[in-house]
Coordinates of C-alpha atoms and ligand atoms in Angstrom, one line a residue:
M1 CA 0.2 0.0 -0.1
R2 CA 1.1 3.6 -0.7
W3 CA 0.3 6.5 0.4
F4 CA 0.3 10.1 -1.0
S5 CA 1.0 13.7 0.8
L6 CA 0.3 16.8 -1.2
T7 CA 1.9 20.0 0.3
L8 CA 1.1 23.5 -0.9
A9 CA 3.9 26.0 -0.5
L10 CA 2.8 28.9 0.1
L11 CA 5.3 31.7 -1.3
H12 CA 5.7 35.0 -1.4
T13 CA 6.6 35.4 -5.2
R14 CA 4.0 35.4 -8.1
E15 CA 4.5 31.6 -8.9
A16 CA 2.7 28.9 -7.0
E17 CA 4.4 25.9 -6.2
V18 CA 2.5 22.6 -5.6
V19 CA 5.0 20.0 -4.2
L20 CA 3.8 16.2 -4.8
G21 CA 5.5 13.8 -2.2
V22 CA 4.5 10.6 -3.2
Q23 CA 5.9 8.3 -0.1
P24 CA 6.2 4.4 -0.8
E25 CA 6.9 2.1 1.8
T26 CA 10.4 2.1 1.8
N27 CA 9.9 5.8 3.3
D28 CA 11.8 7.1 0.2
R29 CA 10.4 10.4 -0.8
V30 CA 9.8 11.5 -4.5
I31 CA 9.5 15.2 -5.1
I32 CA 7.9 16.1 -8.1
S33 CA 7.9 19.9 -8.7
P34 CA 6.7 20.9 -11.9
Q35 CA 9.3 23.0 -14.3
N36 CA 6.4 25.7 -15.3
V37 CA 3.2 26.9 -13.9
P38 CA 0.5 25.0 -15.7
H39 CA -1.8 27.5 -17.6
N40 CA -4.7 26.8 -15.6
A41 CA -3.2 26.8 -12.1
S42 CA -5.2 29.1 -9.3
R43 CA -3.6 32.5 -8.5
A44 CA -1.0 32.5 -5.8
I45 CA -2.6 31.9 -2.6
S46 CA -1.9 34.6 -0.1
P47 CA 0.8 33.7 2.6
S48 CA -1.7 34.8 5.2
F49 CA -4.5 32.2 4.2
P50 CA -3.9 29.8 7.3
G51 CA -5.6 31.2 10.1
F52 CA -6.4 30.4 13.8
A53 CA -9.3 30.0 15.6
F54 CA -10.5 29.8 19.2
E55 CA -13.6 29.6 21.0
E56 CA -14.1 32.3 23.3
M57 CA -14.2 30.2 26.4
S58 CA -10.8 28.8 25.7
F59 CA -9.0 31.9 24.3
C60 CA -7.7 33.4 27.5
Y61 CA -6.0 30.0 28.8
Y62 CA -4.0 29.9 25.4
A63 CA -3.1 33.4 25.6
A64 CA -2.5 34.4 29.2
D65 CA -1.5 31.4 31.5
L66 CA -4.4 31.7 33.6
T67 CA -3.7 35.2 34.4
L68 CA -6.3 36.3 33.3
R69 CA -7.0 39.7 34.9
N70 CA -4.3 41.4 32.9
K71 CA -1.6 40.5 30.3
S72 CA 1.2 39.7 32.3
N73 CA 2.3 35.8 31.9
P74 CA 1.6 35.2 28.4
N75 CA 1.3 31.6 27.6
Q76 CA 4.5 31.1 25.9
V77 CA 3.5 27.8 24.4
S78 CA 1.1 29.3 22.3
Q79 CA 3.2 32.0 21.3
N80 CA 5.7 29.8 20.1
L81 CA 3.4 27.5 18.3
I82 CA 2.0 30.5 16.4
Q83 CA 5.4 32.2 16.1
A84 CA 6.7 28.8 14.1
I85 CA 4.1 28.9 12.0
T86 CA 3.8 33.0 10.9
G87 CA 7.7 32.5 10.9
K88 CA 7.2 30.5 8.1
T89 CA 4.6 32.5 6.2
Q90 CA 6.6 35.7 7.1
T91 CA 2.7 37.1 8.2
Q92 CA 1.1 38.3 11.0
P93 CA -1.4 35.7 12.4
R94 CA -4.9 36.4 11.6
I95 CA -6.7 35.0 15.0
R96 CA -10.5 34.5 15.1
V97 CA -11.9 34.4 18.7
G98 CA -15.7 33.4 19.1
G99 CA -17.8 30.3 17.8
T100 CA -20.7 29.1 19.7
S101 CA -19.5 29.9 23.1
L102 CA -19.2 33.5 22.2
D103 CA -22.4 33.6 20.2
N104 CA -24.5 33.2 23.6
S105 CA -22.6 35.3 25.6
S106 CA -23.6 38.6 26.9
Y107 CA -21.3 41.5 28.0
H108 CA -21.2 43.3 31.6
P109 CA -19.1 46.1 31.8
D110 CA -18.8 46.3 35.9
Q111 CA -18.0 42.5 35.8
A112 CA -14.3 42.4 37.3
E113 CA -13.9 38.8 35.9
P114 CA -12.9 38.3 32.4
F115 CA -15.8 35.9 31.9
I116 CA -18.2 33.6 34.4
I117 CA -19.4 30.6 33.3
P118 CA -22.8 29.6 34.9
D119 CA -22.8 26.9 37.4
S120 CA -25.4 24.9 35.2
Q121 CA -22.9 25.0 32.3
K122 CA -19.6 24.0 33.9
G123 CA -18.1 21.1 32.4
K124 CA -19.9 21.0 29.1
G125 CA -17.8 21.1 25.9
I126 CA -19.3 24.6 24.8
P127 CA -20.8 26.5 27.7
K128 CA -23.9 28.8 26.8
N129 CA -24.7 32.4 28.6
I130 CA -21.2 33.1 29.4
K131 CA -20.9 36.7 31.1
I132 CA -17.9 38.5 29.8
G133 CA -16.5 41.3 31.5
P134 CA -13.7 43.9 30.1
S135 CA -10.7 42.1 31.2
Y136 CA -11.6 39.3 29.0
F137 CA -9.8 41.3 26.3
Y138 CA -6.8 42.1 28.0
S139 CA -5.1 39.0 26.9
F140 CA -5.6 39.7 23.3
A141 CA -2.4 41.8 23.7
N142 CA -0.6 38.9 24.0
F143 CA -0.1 38.2 20.5
P144 CA 1.0 41.6 19.9
Q145 CA 1.5 40.8 15.8
A146 CA -2.1 39.3 15.7
Q147 CA -4.7 40.7 13.1
Y148 CA -8.0 39.6 15.4
V149 CA -11.3 38.6 13.6
V150 CA -13.7 39.3 16.7
D151 CA -17.2 37.8 17.0
I152 CA -20.0 39.6 18.2
P153 CA -22.8 37.5 19.9
W154 CA -26.0 37.5 17.6
A155 CA -27.5 34.2 18.8
T156 CA -28.7 36.2 21.8
N157 CA -30.5 38.5 19.7
D158 CA -29.7 41.7 21.8
L159 CA -28.2 44.4 19.6
S160 CA -27.4 47.0 22.2
N161 CA -25.5 44.7 24.3
S162 CA -23.6 43.5 21.5
I163 CA -23.0 46.8 20.4
L164 CA -21.5 47.5 24.0
L165 CA -19.3 44.5 23.7
A166 CA -18.2 45.7 20.1
K167 CA -17.3 49.3 21.4
E168 CA -15.4 47.6 24.4
V169 CA -13.4 45.6 21.9
Y170 CA -12.0 48.6 20.0
K171 CA -11.4 50.2 23.5
V172 CA -9.4 47.3 24.9
I173 CA -7.7 45.9 21.6
D174 CA -6.2 48.4 19.2
A175 CA -7.6 49.3 16.1
S176 CA -4.6 48.2 14.0
N177 CA -5.0 44.6 15.8
I178 CA -8.4 44.1 14.4
Y179 CA -8.7 42.7 11.1
A180 CA -12.5 42.0 10.8
L181 CA -15.5 41.4 13.1
E182 CA -17.9 38.8 12.4
I183 CA -21.6 38.5 13.6
G184 CA -22.9 35.6 15.5
N185 CA -21.9 31.8 14.5
E186 CA -23.3 29.2 12.4
P187 CA -26.3 31.2 12.2
N188 CA -28.1 28.8 9.4
N189 CA -28.6 26.7 12.8
Y190 CA -30.6 29.4 14.7
H191 CA -33.8 28.3 13.1
G192 CA -35.7 26.6 15.8
N193 CA -32.8 27.5 18.5
A194 CA -32.1 31.1 18.9
R195 CA -34.8 32.0 16.3
P196 CA -38.3 30.8 15.5
S197 CA -38.6 27.9 13.4
G198 CA -39.7 29.7 10.3
W199 CA -36.7 31.9 10.4
S200 CA -35.3 31.9 6.9
M201 CA -32.3 33.0 4.8
A202 CA -34.1 36.2 3.7
D203 CA -34.7 37.2 7.7
L204 CA -31.1 36.1 8.3
A205 CA -29.7 38.6 5.8
S206 CA -32.1 41.3 6.5
Q207 CA -31.2 41.0 10.1
W208 CA -27.5 40.9 9.7
H209 CA -27.9 44.1 7.6
D210 CA -29.5 45.9 10.2
W211 CA -27.0 44.6 13.0
S212 CA -24.0 45.5 10.9
G213 CA -25.5 48.8 9.7
N214 CA -26.1 49.6 13.7
I215 CA -22.4 48.2 14.7
S216 CA -20.8 50.2 12.5
K217 CA -22.8 53.4 13.3
A218 CA -22.0 52.7 16.9
L219 CA -18.6 52.4 16.3
G220 CA -18.5 55.4 14.1
F221 CA -17.8 53.6 10.8
S222 CA -19.0 54.3 7.5
E223 CA -21.9 52.2 6.3
N224 CA -19.4 50.8 3.6
K225 CA -16.5 50.1 5.9
K226 CA -15.1 46.6 4.8
I227 CA -14.9 45.7 8.5
Y228 CA -16.9 42.6 8.4
Q229 CA -16.2 38.8 7.9
A230 CA -18.5 36.8 6.3
I231 CA -21.0 34.6 8.4
A232 CA -19.2 31.0 9.3
L233 CA -22.0 28.1 8.3
S234 CA -22.1 24.9 10.4
S235 CA -21.8 22.0 8.1
E236 CA -23.6 20.2 10.3
T237 CA -28.0 21.1 9.8
G238 CA -31.0 19.5 9.9
T239 CA -32.6 16.7 11.7
T240 CA -29.5 14.1 11.7
G241 CA -26.5 16.8 11.5
F242 CA -25.2 15.4 8.5
P243 CA -22.4 17.3 7.2
G244 CA -24.0 19.3 4.2
G245 CA -27.3 19.6 5.5
T246 CA -30.2 17.3 5.4
A247 CA -33.0 20.4 5.8
Ligands
NAG1 C1 -5.2 21.7 -16.4 O1 -4.7 21.9 -17.5 C2 -4.2 20.5 -18.0 C3 -3.4 20.6 -19.1 O2 -4.1 21.0 -20.2 C4 -5.6 19.3 -17.8 O3 -5.3 18.2 -17.9 C5 -6.3 19.4 -16.6 O4 -7.1 19.0 -16.7 C6 -6.7 21.1 -16.3 N1 -7.0 21.2 -15.0 C7 -8.4 21.9 -14.7 C8 -8.4 21.8 -13.3 O5 -8.8 22.2 -15.3
NAG2 C1 -1.4 40.9 37.0 O1 -1.6 39.5 37.8 C2 -0.7 38.8 38.5 C3 -0.8 37.9 38.8 O2 -2.3 37.7 39.4 C4 -0.7 40.2 39.9 O3 0.6 39.7 40.5 C5 -0.1 41.7 39.2 O4 -0.1 42.7 40.3 C6 -1.2 42.2 38.4 N1 -0.9 43.3 37.4 C7 -1.6 44.2 37.5 C8 -1.4 45.7 36.6 O5 -2.7 44.2 37.8
NAG3 C1 -30.4 49.6 12.7 O1 -31.5 48.5 12.8 C2 -32.8 49.0 12.5 C3 -34.0 47.7 12.9 O2 -33.4 47.3 14.0 C4 -32.8 49.1 11.2 O3 -34.2 49.8 10.6 C5 -32.0 50.1 10.9 O4 -32.1 50.5 9.6 C6 -30.4 50.1 11.3 N1 -29.4 50.9 10.9 C7 -28.6 50.8 10.2 C8 -27.5 52.1 10.2 O5 -28.4 49.9 9.6
NAG4 C1 -29.0 28.7 24.4 C2 -28.7 29.5 23.2 O1 -28.9 30.7 22.9 N1 -28.2 28.5 22.3 C3 -27.8 28.9 21.2 C4 -26.4 29.3 20.7 O2 -25.8 29.3 19.5 C5 -26.0 28.5 18.4 C6 -25.7 28.8 17.2 O3 -24.2 29.1 17.4 C7 -27.7 28.6 18.6 O4 -27.8 27.4 17.5 C8 -28.2 28.2 19.8 O5 -29.5 28.2 19.8

């Protein structure tokens, strides 16, 4: 039996190079590198294409070695891992913080703790109804080169609270470290959960439009500022949870 590995080398040059390693049982490695870029090759992929994503509830631990209240004691293992990759690609790390835990969180400006997980949610893989305080965002400074994609709660359907959170994001994290904002997480699963069962794609688009407009306005951005990442969709939808969706 043979197995094949395909590695896409990310280069700064305009020429994309595909390295095809064919590894037979003997462990000899044969590298086939095309002399010329095929006429129908894709354009070079941006070296910053690989990104990093953290669930909101675990980001602090990766960033700050459990010292959550301030940015001392950065987690050097995480810093080294991210540096090892971005050192190769010569890019600033794109780090998305969010996910389902964030999407079901609320923001509490007077809370000293970075986040509080309700007792009923402790021990769950993805706890819901987490309360976030301003100090949650302090540890973001531990990746000083980061270009963050910051997720904003949408499942909770509380625009004014999400605007408060967005404002705090820009207060604590330097704007030069914010690459994009993302509204919600996997909203194709909201219907029948975070929204009524009849909530359609048209409803989703309409509410996203209202939310992005209102959040931009609250942050003092022009309506056309390109600050939003596209929504992230769940591949597990419908009654069976079959990837790709059954409903
Ligand atoms: C690209 O071009 C080659 C040679 O003309 C052809 O064999 C191949 O099928 C093409 N690939 C795609 C994805 O179009
Ligand atoms: C940061 O946290 C550490 C550990 O809890 C503490 O010793 C230090 O005083 C804190 N620094 C600030 C500025 O709050
Ligand atoms: C803000 O949201 C409301 C609906 O809640 C909508 O009517 C309005 O157009 C939105 N504002 C912007 C600037 O998009
Ligand atoms: C309790 C609650 O609001 N749960 C929601 C959390 O977010 C997901 C989407 O990421 C929704 O589908 C849940 O309904």
